[in-house]
Coordinates of C-alpha atoms in Angstrom, one line a residue:
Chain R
X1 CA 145.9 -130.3 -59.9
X2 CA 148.8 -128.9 -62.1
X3 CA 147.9 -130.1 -64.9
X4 CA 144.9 -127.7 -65.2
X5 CA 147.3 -124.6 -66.2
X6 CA 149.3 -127.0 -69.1
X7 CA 147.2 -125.5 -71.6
X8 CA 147.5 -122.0 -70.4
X9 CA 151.8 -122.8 -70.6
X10 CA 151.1 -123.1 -73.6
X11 CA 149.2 -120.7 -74.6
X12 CA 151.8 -118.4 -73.4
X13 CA 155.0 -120.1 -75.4
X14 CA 152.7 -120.4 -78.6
X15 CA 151.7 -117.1 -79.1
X16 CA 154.9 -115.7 -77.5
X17 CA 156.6 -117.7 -80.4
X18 CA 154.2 -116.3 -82.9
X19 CA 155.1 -113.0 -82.1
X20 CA 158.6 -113.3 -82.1
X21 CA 158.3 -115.0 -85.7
X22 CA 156.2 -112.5 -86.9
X23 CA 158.2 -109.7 -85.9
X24 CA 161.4 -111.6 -86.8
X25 CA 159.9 -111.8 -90.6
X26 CA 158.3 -108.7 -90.4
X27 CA 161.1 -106.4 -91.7
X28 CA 161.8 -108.5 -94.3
X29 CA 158.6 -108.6 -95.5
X30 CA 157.3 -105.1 -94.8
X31 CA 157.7 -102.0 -97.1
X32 CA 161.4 -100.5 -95.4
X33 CA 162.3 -97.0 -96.2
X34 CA 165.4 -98.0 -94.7
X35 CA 166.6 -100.3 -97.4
X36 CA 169.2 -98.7 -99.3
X37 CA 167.5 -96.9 -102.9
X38 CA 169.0 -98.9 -105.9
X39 CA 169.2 -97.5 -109.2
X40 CA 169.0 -100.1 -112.2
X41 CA 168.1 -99.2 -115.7
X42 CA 165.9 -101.8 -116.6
X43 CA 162.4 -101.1 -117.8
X44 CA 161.2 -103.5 -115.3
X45 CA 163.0 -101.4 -112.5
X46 CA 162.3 -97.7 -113.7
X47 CA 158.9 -98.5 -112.7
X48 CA 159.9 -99.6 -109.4
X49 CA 162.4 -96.5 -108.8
X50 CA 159.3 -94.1 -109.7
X51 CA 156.3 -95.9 -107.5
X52 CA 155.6 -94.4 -104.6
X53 CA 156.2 -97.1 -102.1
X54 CA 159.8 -96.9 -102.7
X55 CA 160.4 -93.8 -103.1
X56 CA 158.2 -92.1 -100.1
X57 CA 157.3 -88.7 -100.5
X58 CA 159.2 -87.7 -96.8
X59 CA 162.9 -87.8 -97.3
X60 CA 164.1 -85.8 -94.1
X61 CA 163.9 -87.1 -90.7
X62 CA 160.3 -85.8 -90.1
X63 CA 158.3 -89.1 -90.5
X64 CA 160.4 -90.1 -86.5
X65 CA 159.0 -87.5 -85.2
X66 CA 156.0 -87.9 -82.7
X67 CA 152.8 -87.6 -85.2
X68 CA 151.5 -84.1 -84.5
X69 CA 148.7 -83.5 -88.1
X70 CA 151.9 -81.9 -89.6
X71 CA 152.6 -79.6 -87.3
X72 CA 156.7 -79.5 -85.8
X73 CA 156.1 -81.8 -83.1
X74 CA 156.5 -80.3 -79.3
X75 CA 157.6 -83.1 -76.9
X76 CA 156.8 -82.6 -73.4
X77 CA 160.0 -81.8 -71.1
X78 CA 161.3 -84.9 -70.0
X79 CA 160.7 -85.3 -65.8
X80 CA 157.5 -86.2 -64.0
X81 CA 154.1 -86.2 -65.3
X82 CA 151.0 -84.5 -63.7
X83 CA 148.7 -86.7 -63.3
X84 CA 145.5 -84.8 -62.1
X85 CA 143.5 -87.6 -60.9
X86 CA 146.2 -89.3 -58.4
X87 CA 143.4 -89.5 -55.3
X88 CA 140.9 -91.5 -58.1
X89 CA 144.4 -94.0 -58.1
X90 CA 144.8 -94.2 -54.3
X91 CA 141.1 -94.4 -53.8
X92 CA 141.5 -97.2 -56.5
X93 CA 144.3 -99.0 -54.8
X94 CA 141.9 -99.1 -51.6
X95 CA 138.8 -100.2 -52.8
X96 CA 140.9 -102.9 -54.5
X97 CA 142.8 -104.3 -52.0
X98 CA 139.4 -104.4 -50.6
X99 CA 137.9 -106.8 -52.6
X100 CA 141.0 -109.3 -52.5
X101 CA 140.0 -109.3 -48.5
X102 CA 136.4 -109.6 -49.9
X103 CA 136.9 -112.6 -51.9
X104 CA 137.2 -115.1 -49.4
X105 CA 134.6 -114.2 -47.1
X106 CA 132.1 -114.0 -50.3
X107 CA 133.3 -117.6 -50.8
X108 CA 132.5 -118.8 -47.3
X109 CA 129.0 -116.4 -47.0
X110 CA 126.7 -118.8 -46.7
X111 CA 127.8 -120.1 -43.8
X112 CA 129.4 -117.2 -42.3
X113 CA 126.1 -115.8 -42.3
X114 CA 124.2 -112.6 -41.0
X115 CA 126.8 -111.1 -38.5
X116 CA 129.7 -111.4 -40.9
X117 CA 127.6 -109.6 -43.5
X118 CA 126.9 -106.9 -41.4
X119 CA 130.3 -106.5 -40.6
X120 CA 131.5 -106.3 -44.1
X121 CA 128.9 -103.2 -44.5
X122 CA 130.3 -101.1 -42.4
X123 CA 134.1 -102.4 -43.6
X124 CA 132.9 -100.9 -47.3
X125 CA 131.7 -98.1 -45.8
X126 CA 134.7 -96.6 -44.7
X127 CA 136.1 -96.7 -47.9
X128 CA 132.9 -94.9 -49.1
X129 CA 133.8 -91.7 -47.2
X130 CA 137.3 -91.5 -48.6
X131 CA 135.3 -91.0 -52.3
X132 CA 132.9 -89.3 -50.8
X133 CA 135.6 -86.6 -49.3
X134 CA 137.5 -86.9 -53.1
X135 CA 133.8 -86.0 -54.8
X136 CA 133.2 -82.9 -52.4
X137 CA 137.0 -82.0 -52.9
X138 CA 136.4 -81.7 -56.7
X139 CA 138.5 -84.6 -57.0
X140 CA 136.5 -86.3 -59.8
X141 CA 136.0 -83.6 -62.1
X142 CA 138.7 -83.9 -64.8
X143 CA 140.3 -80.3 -64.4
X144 CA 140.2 -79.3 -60.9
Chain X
X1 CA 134.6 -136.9 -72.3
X2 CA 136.3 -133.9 -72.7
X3 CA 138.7 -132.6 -75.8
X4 CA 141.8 -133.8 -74.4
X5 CA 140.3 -137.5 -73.5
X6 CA 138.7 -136.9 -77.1
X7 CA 142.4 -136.4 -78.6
X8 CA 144.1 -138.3 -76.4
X9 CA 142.0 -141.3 -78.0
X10 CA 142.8 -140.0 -81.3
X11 CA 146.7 -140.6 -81.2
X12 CA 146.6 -143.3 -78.2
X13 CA 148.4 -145.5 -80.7
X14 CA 151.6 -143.9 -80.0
X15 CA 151.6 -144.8 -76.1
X16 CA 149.9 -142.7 -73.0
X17 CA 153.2 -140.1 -72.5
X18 CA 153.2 -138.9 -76.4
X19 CA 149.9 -139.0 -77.2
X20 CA 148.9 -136.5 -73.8
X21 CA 151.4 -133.9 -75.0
X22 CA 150.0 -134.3 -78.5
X23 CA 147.1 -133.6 -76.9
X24 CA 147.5 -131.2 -74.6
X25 CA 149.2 -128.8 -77.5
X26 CA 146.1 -129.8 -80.4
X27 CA 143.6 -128.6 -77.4
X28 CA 145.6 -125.5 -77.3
X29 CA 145.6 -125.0 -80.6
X30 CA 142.3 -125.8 -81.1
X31 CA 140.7 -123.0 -79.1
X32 CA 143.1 -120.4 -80.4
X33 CA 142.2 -121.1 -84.2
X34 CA 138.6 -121.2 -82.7
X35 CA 139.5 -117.6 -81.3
X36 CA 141.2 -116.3 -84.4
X37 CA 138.3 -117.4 -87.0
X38 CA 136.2 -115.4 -84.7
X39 CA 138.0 -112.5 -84.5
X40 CA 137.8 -111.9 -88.0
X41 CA 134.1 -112.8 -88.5
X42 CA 133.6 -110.4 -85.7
X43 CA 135.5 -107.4 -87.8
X44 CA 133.3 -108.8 -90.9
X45 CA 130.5 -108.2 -89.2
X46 CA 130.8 -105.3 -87.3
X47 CA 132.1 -103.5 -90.7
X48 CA 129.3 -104.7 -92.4
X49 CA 126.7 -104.0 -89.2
X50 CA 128.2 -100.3 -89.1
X51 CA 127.6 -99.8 -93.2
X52 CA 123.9 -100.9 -92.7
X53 CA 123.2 -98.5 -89.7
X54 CA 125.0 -95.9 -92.2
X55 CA 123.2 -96.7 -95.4
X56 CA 126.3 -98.2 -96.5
X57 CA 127.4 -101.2 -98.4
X58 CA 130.4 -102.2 -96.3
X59 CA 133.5 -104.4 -97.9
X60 CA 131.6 -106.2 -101.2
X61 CA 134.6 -106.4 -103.2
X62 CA 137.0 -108.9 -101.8
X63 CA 135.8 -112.3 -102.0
X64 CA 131.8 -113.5 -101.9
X65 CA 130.4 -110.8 -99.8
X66 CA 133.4 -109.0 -99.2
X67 CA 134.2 -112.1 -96.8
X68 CA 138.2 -112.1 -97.4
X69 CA 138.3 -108.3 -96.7
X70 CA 139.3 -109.1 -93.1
X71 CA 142.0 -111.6 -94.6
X72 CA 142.8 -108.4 -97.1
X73 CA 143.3 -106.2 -94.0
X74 CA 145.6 -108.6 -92.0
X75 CA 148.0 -109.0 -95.4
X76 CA 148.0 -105.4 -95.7
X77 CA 148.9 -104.3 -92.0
X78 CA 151.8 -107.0 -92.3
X79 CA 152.9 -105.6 -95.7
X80 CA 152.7 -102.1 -94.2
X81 CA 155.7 -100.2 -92.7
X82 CA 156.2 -99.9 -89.1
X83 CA 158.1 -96.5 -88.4
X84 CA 159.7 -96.4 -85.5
X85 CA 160.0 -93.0 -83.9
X86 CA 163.4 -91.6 -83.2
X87 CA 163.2 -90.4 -79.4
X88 CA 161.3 -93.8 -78.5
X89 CA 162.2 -95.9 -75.0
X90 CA 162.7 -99.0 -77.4
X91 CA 162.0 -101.8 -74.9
X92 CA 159.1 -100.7 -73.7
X93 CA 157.4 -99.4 -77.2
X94 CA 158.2 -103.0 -78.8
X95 CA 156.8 -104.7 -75.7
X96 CA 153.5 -102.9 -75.4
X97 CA 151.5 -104.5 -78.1
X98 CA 152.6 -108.0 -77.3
X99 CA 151.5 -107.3 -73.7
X100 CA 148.2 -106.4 -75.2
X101 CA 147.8 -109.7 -77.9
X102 CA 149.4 -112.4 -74.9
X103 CA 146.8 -111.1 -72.0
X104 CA 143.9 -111.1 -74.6
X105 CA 145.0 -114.6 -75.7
X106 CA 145.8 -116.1 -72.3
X107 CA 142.3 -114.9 -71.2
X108 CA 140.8 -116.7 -73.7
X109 CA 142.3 -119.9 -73.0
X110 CA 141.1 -119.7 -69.2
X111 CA 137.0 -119.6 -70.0
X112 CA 134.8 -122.7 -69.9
X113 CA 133.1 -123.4 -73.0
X114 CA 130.5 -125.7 -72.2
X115 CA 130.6 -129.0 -74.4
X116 CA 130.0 -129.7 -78.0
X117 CA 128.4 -133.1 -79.2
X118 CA 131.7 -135.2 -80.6
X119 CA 134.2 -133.5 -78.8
X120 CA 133.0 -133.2 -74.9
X121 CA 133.5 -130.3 -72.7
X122 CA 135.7 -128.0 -74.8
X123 CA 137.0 -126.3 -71.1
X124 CA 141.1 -126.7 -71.5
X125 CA 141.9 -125.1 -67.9
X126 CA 141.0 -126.8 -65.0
X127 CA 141.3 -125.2 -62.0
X128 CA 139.5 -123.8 -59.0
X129 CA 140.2 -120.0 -59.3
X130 CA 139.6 -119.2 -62.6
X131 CA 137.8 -116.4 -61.7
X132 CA 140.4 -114.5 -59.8
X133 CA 142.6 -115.8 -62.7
X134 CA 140.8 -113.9 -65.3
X135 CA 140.5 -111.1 -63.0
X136 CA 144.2 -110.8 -62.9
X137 CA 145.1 -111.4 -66.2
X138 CA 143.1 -108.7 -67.0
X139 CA 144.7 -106.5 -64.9
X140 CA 148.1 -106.4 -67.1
X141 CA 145.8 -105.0 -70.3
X142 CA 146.6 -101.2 -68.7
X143 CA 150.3 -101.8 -68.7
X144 CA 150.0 -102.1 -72.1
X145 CA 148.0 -99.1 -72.7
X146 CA 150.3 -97.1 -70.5
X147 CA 153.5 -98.5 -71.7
X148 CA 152.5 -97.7 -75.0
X149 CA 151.3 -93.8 -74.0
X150 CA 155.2 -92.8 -72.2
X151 CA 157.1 -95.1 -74.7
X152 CA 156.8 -92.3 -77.2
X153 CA 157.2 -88.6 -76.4
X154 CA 154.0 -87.7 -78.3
X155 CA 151.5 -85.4 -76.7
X156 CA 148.5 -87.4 -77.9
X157 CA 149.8 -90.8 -76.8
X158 CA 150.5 -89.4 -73.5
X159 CA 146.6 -88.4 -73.3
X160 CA 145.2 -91.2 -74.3
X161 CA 147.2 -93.5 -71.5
X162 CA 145.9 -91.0 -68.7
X163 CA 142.3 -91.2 -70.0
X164 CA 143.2 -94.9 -70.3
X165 CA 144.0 -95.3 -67.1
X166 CA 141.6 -93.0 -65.6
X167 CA 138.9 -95.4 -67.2
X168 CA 140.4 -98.9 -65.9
X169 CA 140.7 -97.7 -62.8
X170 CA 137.3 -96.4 -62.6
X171 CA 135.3 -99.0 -64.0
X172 CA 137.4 -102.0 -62.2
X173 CA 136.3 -101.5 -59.2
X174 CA 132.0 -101.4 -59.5
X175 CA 133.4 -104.4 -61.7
X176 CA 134.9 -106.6 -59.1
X177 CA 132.3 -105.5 -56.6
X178 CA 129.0 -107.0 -59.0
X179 CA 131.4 -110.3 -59.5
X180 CA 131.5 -110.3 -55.3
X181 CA 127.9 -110.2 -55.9
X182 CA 127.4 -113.3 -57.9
X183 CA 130.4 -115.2 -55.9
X184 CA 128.1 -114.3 -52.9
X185 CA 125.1 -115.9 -54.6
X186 CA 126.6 -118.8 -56.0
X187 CA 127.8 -119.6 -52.3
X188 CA 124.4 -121.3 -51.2
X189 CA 122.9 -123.9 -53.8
X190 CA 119.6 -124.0 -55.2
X191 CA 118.8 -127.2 -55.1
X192 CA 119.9 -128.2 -51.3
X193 CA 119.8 -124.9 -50.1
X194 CA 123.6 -125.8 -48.7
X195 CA 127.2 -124.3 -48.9
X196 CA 128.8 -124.9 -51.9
X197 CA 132.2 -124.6 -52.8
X198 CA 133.2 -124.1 -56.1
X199 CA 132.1 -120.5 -56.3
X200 CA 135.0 -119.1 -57.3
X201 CA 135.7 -121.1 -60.9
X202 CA 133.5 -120.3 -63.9
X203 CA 132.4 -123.6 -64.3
X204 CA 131.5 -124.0 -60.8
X205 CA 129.3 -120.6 -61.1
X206 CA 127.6 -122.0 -64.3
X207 CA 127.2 -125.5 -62.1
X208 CA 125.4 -123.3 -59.4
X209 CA 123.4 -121.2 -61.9
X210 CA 120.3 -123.2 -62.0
X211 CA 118.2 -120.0 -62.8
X212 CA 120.5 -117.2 -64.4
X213 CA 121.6 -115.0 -61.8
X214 CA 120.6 -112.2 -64.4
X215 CA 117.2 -112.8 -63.2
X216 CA 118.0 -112.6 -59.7
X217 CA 120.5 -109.7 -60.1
X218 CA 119.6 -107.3 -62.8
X219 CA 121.0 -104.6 -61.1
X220 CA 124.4 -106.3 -61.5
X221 CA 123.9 -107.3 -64.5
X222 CA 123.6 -103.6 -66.1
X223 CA 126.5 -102.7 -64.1
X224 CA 129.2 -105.2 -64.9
X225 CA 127.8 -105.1 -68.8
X226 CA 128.5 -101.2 -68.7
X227 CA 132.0 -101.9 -67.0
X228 CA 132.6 -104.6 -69.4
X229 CA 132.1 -102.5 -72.8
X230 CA 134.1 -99.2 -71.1
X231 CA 136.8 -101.6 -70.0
X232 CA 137.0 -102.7 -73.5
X233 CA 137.1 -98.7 -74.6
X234 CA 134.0 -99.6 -76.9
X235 CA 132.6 -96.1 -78.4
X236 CA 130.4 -94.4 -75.5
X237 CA 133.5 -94.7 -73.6
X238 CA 136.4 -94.7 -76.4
X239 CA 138.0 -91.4 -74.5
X240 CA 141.6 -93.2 -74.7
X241 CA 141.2 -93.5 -78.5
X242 CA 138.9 -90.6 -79.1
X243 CA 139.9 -89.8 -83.0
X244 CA 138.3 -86.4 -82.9
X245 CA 140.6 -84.9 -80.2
X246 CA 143.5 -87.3 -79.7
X247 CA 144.6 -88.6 -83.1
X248 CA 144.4 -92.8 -82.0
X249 CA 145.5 -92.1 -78.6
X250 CA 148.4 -94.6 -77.1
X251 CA 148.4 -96.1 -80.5
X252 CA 149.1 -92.9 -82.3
X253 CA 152.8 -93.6 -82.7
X254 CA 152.7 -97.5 -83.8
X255 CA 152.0 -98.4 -87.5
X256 CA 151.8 -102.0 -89.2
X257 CA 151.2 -104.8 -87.4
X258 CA 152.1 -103.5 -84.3
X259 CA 148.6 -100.8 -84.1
X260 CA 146.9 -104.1 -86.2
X261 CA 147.5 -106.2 -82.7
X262 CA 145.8 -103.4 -80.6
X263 CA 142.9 -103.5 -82.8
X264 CA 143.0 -107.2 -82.2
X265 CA 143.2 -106.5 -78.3
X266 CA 140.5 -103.7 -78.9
X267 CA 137.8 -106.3 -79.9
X268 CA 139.2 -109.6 -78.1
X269 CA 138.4 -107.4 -75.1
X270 CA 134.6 -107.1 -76.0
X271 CA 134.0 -110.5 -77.0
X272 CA 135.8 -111.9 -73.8
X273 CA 133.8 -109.9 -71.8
X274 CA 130.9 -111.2 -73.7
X275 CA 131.4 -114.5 -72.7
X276 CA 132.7 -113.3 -69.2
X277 CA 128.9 -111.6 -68.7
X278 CA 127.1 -114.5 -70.3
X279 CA 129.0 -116.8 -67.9
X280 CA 128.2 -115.1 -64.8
X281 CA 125.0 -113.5 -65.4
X282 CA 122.8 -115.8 -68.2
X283 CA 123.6 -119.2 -67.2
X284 CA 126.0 -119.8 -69.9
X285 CA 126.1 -123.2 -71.6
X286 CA 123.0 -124.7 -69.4
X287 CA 119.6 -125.7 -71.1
X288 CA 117.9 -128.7 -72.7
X289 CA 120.1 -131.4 -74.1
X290 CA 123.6 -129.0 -72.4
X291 CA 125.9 -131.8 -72.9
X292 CA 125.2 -131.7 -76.9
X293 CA 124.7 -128.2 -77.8
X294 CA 125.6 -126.2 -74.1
X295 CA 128.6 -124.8 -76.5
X296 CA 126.5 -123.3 -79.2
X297 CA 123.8 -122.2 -76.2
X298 CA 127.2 -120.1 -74.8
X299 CA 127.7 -118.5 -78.6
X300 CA 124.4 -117.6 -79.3
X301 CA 124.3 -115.6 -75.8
X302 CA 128.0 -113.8 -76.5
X303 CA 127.2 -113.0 -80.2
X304 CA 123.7 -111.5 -78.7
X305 CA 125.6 -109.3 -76.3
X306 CA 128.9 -108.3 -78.8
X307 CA 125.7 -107.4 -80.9
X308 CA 124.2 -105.1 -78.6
X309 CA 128.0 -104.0 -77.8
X310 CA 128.2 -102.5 -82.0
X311 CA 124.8 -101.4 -81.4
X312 CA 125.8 -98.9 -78.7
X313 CA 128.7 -98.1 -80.4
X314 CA 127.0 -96.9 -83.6
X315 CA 124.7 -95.1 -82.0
X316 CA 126.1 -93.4 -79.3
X317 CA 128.0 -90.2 -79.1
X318 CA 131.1 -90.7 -77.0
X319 CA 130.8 -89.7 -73.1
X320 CA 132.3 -86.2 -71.7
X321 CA 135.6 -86.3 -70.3
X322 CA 134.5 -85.1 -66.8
X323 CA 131.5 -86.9 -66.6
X324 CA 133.5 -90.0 -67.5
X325 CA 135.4 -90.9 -64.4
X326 CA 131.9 -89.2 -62.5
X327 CA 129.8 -92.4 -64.1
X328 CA 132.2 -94.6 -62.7
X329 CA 132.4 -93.4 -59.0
X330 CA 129.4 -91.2 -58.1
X331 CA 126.9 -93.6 -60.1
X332 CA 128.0 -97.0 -60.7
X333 CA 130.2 -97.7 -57.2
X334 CA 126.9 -96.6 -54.9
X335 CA 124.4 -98.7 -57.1
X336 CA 127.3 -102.0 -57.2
X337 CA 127.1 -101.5 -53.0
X338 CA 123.0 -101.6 -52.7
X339 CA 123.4 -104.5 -55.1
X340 CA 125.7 -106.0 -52.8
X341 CA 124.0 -105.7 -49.8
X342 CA 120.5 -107.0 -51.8
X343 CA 122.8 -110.1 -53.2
X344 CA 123.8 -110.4 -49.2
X345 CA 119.9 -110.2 -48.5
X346 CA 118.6 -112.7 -51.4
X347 CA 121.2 -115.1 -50.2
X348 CA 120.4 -115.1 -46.4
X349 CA 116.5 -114.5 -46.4
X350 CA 114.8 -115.1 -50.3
X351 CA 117.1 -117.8 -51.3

């Protein structure tokens, strides 16, 4: 039964080799404002010095910088991030570990029939007042 | 017959151990050429379907009908710098878009394509899951996003992975709940009227779908179609990447190849879900003479539904932050449960 999953092995080590060659080649390749200027007098060269992809029109430190439409960049304070929507995770978390309980009894429901089914209502339902208590709370709206 | 039997045959000259590995890799690398070549038509022709709803031309220039612009594109990004930025958390900036580019191609290599006349059933994994497989390799696409949003310390990247976020985790779950749905139906046959067991893999749902459950289940249908195209971030729900307020988003920071692989990931994610909604919901590779053409039947369904996919996202204006993660919990979680419970009805009672 193994044998299903060979071609998703390697699917995995194909591309994950692709990638690794293409970013391997990739500096090499690539326009690098890193590579060291050289100066060489030869007409076929002058026109090289002067084009632009060689000699880039930012020559400070600015183009690292988190892109910020020209502005001086402002990064955030390093620490802990708000995030204003943390019940919408947990609410997340529970309503999915809910349908990995789910999945097995939607396999079998056929023959697990009415009783089972009438069960798993009222199992969803409790879930359902946890996002109805985060709606009323304001927890959905994107500023609270 | 099936591909691997098919090129198994091809090289059975060099003995049974060689020529299955042969095989095993060609199969491989068979569907992800077939995946590739479609990516790029797909850009093609959603740059040329967006010039035509904007009284544009589109690319005309490169090649007959602009057709090589895509191939144009892919040299350039490679060509292109990638700057990396100074205060960046290196392992987890470099690892983000390969997160994105392996999940999309490992999905691909997981659906059923039905079979195509010389070569058999093009399916390549065989297994009794798949569904919870895809499932959970689509869960890693938001540790992409959200790697890529904290890798940087840029203010826009950093929005873009909450809003991310905020949308996978609220259009996963009415999601999973319409794919209960059809697992539910696909539990009792059609024909016997029995159990069955194989409703958890693809191809045992397609076996099952004797009438396409978007018949029986419309309701689901529109549900796990919108959850599809705002999982994918496709324009009415493009509030990770919205280029009006956040620049790109989590992709702000990466140039090159590197942003060209989330674009990849950006539209493998609407044409997997494509054939993830035409599996499910519209019967897939069944029809008249399936065992010839049930391949091209599965392609015509997907390219209908990418189509519709473009349509909505030239046309649409992009959805309001606070009414975004609203849609997915006040709207589309109460309607997934009343489709539930009807699934649960249909099963027991209509058949």
């Amino acid at each position: 039964m193994l044998t299903g999953y060979i071609a998703l092995m390697i699917t995995i080590i194909l591309v994950g080799l692709s990638l690794y060659l293409l970013f391997k080649i990739l500096p090499s390749i690539s326009q690098n404002r890193y590579r060291p200027w050289k100066i060489s007098l030869k007409r076929k060269d002058i026109m090289e010095n002067l084009a632009i992809e060689n000699n880039p029109p930012a020559k400070d430190d600015s183009y690292l910088h988190p892109f910020e439409s020209g502005e001086v960049a402002k990064e955030y304070p390093a620490g802990n991030i708000t995030v204003q929507y943390y019940v919408i995770v947990l609410l997340f978390v529970l309503f999915d570990i809910d349908m990995l309980l789910l999945l097995p009894w939607a396999f079998d429901f056929y023959s697990l029939g009415l009783f089972s089914f009438i069960e798993t209502i009222i199992f969803i339902a409790m879930p359902l007042f946890a996002v109805y208590y985060a709606f009323r709370r304001g927890y959905m709206r994107w500023m609270r | 017959m099936n591909l691997l039997i098919r090129i198994h045959d091809w090289f059975s000259f060099l003995g049974p151990g060689v020529s299955y590995g042969i095989a095993y890799l060609l199969e491989t690398i068979f569907i992800l050429i077939f995946v590739g070549i479609s990516f790029m038509a797909l850009i093609y022709v959603f740059r040329k379907y967006m010039a035509r709803i904007q009284l544009r031309i589109g690319p005309n220039r490169v090649g007959k009908y602009g057709l090589l612009q895509v191939v144009a594109d892919a040299f350039k990004l490679i060509g292109k710098e990638s700057i990396l930025p100074a205060n960046r958390d290196d392992l987890a900036y470099r690892l983000a878009p390969l997160i994105i580019m392996m999940t999309t191609m490992v999905s691909f290599v997981i659906i059923p394509y039905g079979s195509l006349a010389y070569f058999g059933s093009l399916t390549i994994t065989h297994s009794d899951v798949t569904l919870v497989l895809l499932f959970g390799v689509l869960s890693l696409l938001p540790i992409g996003e959200i790697l890529a949003g904290i890798s940087t310390k840029s203010n826009y990247a950093l929005l873009g992975a909450l809003r991310g976020v905020a949308k996978d985790v609220s259009f996963e779950v009415p999601m999973l709940i319409s794919a209960l749905a059809i697992i539910m139906i696909s539990s009792r046959s059609f024909i016997t009227g029995a159990q069955t067991y194989n409703s958890l893999s693809l191809a045992g749902i397609v076996e099952n779908q004797v009438i396409p459950y978007g018949i029986i289940d419309p309701l689901g249908l529109l549900i796990f179609y919108i959850s599809m195209v705002a999982r994918a971030s496709f324009t009415p729900f493009d509030l990770a990447e919205s280029d009006s307020e956040l620049i790109t988003g989590y992709t702000t920071e990466y140039s090159g190849m590197r942003f060209g692989l989330f674009y990849i990931g950006l539209f493998g994610m609407v044409y997997l879900g494509s054939f993830f909604v035409s599996i499910l919901y519209l019967g897939a590779y069944n029809g008249p003479a399936s065992s010839d053409l049930g391949f091209i039947y599965l392609f015509i369904k997907t390219i209908i539904l990418v189509l519709i996919a473009f349509l909505a996202w030239v046309s649409l204006p992009r959805i309001r932050v606070d009414k975004f993660v609203n849609l997915g919990w006040k709207y589309l979680l109460p309607i997934s449960i009343i489709n539930l419970v009807y699934a649960g009805l249909f099963v027991l009672y209509i058949r």
